Short mmCIF file of C-alpha atoms and ligand atoms in Angstrom, two decimals:
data_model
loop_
_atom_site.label_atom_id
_atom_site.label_comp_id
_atom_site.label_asym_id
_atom_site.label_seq_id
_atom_site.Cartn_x
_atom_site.Cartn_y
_atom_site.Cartn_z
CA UNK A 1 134.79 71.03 53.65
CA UNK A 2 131.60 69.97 51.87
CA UNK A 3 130.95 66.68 51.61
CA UNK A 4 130.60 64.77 48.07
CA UNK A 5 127.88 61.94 47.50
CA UNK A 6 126.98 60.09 44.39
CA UNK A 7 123.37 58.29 44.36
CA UNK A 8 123.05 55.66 41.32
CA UNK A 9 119.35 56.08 39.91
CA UNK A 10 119.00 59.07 41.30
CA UNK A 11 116.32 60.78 38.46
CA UNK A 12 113.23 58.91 40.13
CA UNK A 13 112.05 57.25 42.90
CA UNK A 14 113.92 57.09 46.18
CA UNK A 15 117.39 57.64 44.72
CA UNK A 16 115.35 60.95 43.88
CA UNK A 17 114.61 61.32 47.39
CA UNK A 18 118.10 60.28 49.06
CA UNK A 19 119.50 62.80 47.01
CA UNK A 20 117.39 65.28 48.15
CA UNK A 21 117.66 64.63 51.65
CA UNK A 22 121.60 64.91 51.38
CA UNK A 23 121.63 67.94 49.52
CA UNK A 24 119.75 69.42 52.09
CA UNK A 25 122.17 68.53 54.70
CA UNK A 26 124.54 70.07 52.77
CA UNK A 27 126.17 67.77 50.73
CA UNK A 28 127.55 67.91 46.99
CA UNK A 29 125.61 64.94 45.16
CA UNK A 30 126.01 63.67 42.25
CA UNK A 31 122.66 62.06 40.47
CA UNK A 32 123.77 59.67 38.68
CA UNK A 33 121.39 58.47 36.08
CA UNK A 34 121.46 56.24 33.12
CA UNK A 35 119.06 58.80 30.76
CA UNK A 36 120.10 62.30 29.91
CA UNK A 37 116.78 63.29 30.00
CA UNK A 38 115.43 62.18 32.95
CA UNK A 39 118.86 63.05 35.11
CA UNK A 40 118.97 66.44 33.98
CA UNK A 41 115.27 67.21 34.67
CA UNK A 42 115.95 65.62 38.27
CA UNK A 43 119.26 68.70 38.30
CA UNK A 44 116.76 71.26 37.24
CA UNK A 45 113.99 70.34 39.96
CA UNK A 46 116.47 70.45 42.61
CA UNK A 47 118.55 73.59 41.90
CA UNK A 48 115.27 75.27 41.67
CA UNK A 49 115.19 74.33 44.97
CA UNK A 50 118.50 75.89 45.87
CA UNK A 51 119.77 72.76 46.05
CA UNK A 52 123.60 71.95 45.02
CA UNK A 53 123.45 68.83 42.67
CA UNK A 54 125.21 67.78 39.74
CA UNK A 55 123.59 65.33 36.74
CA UNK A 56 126.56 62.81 35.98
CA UNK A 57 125.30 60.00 33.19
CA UNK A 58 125.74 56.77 34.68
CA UNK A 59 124.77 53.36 33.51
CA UNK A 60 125.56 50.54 36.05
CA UNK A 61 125.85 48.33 33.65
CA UNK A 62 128.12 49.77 31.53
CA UNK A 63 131.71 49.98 32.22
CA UNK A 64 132.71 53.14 30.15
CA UNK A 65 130.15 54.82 32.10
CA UNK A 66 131.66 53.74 35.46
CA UNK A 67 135.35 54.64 34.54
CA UNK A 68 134.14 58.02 32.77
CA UNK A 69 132.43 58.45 36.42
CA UNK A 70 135.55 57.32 38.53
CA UNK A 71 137.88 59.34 36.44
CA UNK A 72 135.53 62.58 36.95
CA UNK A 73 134.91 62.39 41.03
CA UNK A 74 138.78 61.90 41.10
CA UNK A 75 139.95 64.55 38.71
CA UNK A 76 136.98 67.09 40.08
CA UNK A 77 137.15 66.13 43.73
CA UNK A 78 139.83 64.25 44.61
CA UNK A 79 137.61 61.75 47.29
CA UNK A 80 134.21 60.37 47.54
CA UNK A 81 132.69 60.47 50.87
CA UNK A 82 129.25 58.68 50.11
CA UNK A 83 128.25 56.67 47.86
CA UNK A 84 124.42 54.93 47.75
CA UNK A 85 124.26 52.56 45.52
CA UNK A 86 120.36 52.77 44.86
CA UNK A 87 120.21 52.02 41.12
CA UNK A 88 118.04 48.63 40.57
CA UNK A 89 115.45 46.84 38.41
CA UNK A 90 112.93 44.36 38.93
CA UNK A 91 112.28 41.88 35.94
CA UNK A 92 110.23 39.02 37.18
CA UNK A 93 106.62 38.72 36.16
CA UNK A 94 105.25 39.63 39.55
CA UNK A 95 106.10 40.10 43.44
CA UNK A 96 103.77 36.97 44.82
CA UNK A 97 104.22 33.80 44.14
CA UNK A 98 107.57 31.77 43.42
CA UNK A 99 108.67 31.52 40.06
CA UNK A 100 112.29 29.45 40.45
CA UNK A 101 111.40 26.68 38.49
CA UNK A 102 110.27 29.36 34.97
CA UNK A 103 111.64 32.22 35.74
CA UNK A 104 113.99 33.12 32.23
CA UNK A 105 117.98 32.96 32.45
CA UNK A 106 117.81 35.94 30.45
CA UNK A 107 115.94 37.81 33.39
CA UNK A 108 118.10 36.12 35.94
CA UNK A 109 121.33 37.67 34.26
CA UNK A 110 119.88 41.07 33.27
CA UNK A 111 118.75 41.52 36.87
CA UNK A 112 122.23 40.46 38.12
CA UNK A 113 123.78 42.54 35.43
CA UNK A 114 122.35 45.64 36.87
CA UNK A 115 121.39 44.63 40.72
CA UNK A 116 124.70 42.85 41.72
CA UNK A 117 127.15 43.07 38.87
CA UNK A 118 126.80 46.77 38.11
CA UNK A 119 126.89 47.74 42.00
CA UNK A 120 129.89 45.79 42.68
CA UNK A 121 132.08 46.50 39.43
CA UNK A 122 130.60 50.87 40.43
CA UNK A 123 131.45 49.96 43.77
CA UNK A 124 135.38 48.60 43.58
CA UNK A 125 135.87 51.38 40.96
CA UNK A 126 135.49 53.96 43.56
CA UNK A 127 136.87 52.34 46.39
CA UNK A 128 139.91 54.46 45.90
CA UNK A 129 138.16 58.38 45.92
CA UNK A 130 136.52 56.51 48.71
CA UNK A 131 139.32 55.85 50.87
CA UNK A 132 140.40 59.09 50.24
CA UNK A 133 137.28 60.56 52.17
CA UNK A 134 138.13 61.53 55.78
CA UNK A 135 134.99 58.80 56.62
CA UNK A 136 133.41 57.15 53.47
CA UNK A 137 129.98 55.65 53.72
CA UNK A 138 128.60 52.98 51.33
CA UNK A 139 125.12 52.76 51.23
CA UNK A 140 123.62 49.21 49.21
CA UNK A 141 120.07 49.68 48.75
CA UNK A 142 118.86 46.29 49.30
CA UNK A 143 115.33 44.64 49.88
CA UNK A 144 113.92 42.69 52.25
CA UNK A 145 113.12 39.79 49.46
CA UNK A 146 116.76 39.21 49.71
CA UNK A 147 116.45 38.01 53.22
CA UNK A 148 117.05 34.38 54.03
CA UNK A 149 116.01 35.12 57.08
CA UNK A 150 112.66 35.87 55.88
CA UNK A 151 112.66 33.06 52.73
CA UNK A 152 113.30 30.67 55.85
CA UNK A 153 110.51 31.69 58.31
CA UNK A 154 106.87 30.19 56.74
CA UNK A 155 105.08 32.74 59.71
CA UNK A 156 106.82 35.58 58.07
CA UNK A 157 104.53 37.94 56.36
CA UNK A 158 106.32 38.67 53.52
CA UNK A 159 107.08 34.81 53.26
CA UNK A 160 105.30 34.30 50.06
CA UNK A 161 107.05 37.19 48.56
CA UNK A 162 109.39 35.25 46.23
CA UNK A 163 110.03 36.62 42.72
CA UNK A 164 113.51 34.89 42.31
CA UNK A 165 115.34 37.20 39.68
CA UNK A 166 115.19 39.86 42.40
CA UNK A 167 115.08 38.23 45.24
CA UNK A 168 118.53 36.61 44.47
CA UNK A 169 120.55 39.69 43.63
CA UNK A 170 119.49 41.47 46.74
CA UNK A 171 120.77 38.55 48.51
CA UNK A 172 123.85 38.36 46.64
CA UNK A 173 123.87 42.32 47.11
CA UNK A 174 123.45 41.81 51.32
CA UNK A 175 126.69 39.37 51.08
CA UNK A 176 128.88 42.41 49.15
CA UNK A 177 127.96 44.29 52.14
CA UNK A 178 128.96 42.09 54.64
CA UNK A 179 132.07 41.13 52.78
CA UNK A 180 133.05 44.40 52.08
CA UNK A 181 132.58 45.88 55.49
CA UNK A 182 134.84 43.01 56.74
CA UNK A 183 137.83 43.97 54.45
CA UNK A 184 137.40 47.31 55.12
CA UNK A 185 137.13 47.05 58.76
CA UNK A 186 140.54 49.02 59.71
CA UNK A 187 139.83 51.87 57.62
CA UNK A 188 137.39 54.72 58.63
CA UNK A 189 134.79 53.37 55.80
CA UNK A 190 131.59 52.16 57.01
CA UNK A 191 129.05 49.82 54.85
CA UNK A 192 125.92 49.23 55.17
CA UNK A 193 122.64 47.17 53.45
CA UNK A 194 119.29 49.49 53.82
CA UNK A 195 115.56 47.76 53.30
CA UNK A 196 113.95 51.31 52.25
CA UNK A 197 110.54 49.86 53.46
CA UNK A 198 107.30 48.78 51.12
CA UNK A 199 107.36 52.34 48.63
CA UNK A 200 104.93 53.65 46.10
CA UNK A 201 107.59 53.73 43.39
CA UNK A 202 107.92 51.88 39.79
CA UNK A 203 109.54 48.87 41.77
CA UNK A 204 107.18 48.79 44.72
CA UNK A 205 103.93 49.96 42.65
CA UNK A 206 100.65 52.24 43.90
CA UNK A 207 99.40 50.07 46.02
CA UNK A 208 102.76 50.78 49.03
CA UNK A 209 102.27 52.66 51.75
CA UNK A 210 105.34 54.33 52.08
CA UNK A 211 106.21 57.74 49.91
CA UNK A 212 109.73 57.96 48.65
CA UNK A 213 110.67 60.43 50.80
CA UNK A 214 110.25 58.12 53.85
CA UNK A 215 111.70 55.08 51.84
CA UNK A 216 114.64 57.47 51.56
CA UNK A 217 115.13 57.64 55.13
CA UNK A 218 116.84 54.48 56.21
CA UNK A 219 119.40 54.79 53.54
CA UNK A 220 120.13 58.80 54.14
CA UNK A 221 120.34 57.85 57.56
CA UNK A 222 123.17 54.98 56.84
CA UNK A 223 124.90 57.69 55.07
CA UNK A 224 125.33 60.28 57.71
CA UNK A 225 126.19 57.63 60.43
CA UNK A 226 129.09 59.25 62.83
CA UNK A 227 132.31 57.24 63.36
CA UNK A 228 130.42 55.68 66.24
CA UNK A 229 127.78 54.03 63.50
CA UNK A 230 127.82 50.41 62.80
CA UNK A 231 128.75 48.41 59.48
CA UNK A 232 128.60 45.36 57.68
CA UNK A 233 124.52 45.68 59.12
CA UNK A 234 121.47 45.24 57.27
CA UNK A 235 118.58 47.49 58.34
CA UNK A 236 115.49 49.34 58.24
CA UNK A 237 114.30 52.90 60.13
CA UNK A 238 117.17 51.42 62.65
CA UNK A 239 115.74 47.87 63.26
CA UNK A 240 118.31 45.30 62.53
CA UNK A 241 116.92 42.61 59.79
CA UNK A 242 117.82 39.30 59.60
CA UNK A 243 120.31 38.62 56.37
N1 NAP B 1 109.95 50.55 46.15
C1 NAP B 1 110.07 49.59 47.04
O1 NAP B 1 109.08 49.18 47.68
C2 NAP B 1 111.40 48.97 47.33
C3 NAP B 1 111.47 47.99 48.32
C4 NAP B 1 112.71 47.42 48.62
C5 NAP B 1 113.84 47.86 47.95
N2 NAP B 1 113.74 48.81 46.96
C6 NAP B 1 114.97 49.24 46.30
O2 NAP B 1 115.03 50.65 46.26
C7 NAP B 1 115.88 51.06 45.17
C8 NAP B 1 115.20 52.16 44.37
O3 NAP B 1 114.06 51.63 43.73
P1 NAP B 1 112.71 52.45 43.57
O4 NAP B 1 111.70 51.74 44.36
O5 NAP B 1 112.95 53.89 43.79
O6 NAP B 1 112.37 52.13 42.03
P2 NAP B 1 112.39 53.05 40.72
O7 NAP B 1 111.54 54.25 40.92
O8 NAP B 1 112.09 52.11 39.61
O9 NAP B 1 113.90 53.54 40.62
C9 NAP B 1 114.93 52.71 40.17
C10 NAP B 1 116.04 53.60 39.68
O10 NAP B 1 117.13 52.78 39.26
C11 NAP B 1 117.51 53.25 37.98
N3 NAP B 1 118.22 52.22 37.20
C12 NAP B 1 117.78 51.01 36.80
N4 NAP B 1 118.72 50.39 36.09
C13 NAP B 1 119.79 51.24 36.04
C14 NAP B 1 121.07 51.17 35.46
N5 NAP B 1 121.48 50.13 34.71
N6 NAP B 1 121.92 52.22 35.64
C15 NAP B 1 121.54 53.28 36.34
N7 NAP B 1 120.32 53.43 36.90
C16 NAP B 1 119.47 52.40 36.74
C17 NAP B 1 116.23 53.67 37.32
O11 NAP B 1 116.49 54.47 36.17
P3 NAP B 1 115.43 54.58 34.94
O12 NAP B 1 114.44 55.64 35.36
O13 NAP B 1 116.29 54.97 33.81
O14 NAP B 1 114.78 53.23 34.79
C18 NAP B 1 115.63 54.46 38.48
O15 NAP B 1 116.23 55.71 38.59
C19 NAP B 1 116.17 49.79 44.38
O16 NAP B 1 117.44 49.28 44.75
C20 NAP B 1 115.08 48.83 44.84
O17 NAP B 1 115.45 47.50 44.69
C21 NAP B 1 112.55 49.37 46.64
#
């Protein structure tokens, strides 16, 4: 039976990319995007490609959106086997530097509206198409900055990376992971945090390394993990990162 994904920000980017990768394995996905527009010019690149994706409007941060999206993968397909939850934004005023002491309430809560709250409320409202799936992967598309690993280790090199707004919710994002892997532990579901690496996207700007298709790897990877596959892990190209 083919397999159905959905991939939040999935009109740019490396949501772009993961749902690329999947549909090329064969899988159903779902691109969900928060502009018309963009989402449905993301459909059109990919079926030209004989691709088999579907545009579905989705705004993390809106809750209409998420039910109107719940109610559709239930009525349409019944189960969701994978879902990546990709979608993000960055808001603080750069990536160096550490701006706890200025950095605006209003940027802290619009980045948690969309990084953290927005995942988690998408997230619990699919939980039940999920554990419908035969073996449902989550897939949180964290970042390294989240790390306190990192945050705590002055000879890291990506120790003076501290742009709190972000920073914060991908931490709070790696603790969803690891709390919902642990109450899901009897079922079949797996979930898993994914650093996509440094990526020349809006978020990581020109000057990355990485193209989105490789940043798409880890996460497509975490995805298609067997029943033997870990969860509850936070990762990158299948190195194990410190939370
Ligand atoms: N690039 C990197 O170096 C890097 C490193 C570590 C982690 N990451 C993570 O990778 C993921 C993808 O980011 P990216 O680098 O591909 O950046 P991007 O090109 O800016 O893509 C972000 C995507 O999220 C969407 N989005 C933002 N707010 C949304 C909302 N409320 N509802 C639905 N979609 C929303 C954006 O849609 P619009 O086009 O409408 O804005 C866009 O499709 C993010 O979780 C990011 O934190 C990236």
């Amino acid at each position: 039976m083919t397999k159905i994904a959905l991939v939040t920000g999935a009109n740019k980017g490396i949501g772009f990319e993961t749902a690329k990768q999947l549909a090329q394995h064969n899988i159903k996905v779902l691109l969900g995007a928060r502009n018309e527009t963009e989402g449905k010019k993301a459909e059109r690149i990919l079926r030209d490609l004989s691709l088999d994706v579907t545009y579905i409007k989705l705004d993390i941060s809106d809750s209409l959106d998420i039910e109107n999206v719940k109610n559709h993968i239930e009525s349409e397909y019944g189960a969701l086997d994978i879902l990546v939850n990709n979608a993000a934004v960055f808001l603080d005023s750069a990536w160096f530097g550490n701006n706890t002491e200025t950095v605006p309430m209003q940027t802290l809560r619009d980045t948690f509206d969309i990084n953290y709250f927005g995942t988690v409320e998408l997230t619990q409202a699919l939980l039940p198409a999920i554990k419908k799936s035969e073996a449902g992967r989550i897939v949180n598309i964290s970042s390294i900055s989240g790390s306190f690993g990192v945050h705590l280790d002055e000879a890291h090199r990506l120790y003076a990376l501290k742009p709190y707004a972000y920073s914060a919710s991908k931490t709070a994002l790696n603790q969803f992971t690891v709390f919902l892997a642990q109450a899901l532990r009897e079922s079949k579901i797996k979930v898993n945090a994914a650093n996509p690496g440094w990526v020349k996207t809006s978020i990581g700007s020109d000057q990355a390394p990485l193209t989105p298709e490789d940043g798409a790897k880890t996460g497509v990877s975490l995805a298609l993990l067997d029943e033997n596959g870990p969860t509850g892990t936070f990762s990158e190209s299948g190195e194990v990162l410190p939370w």
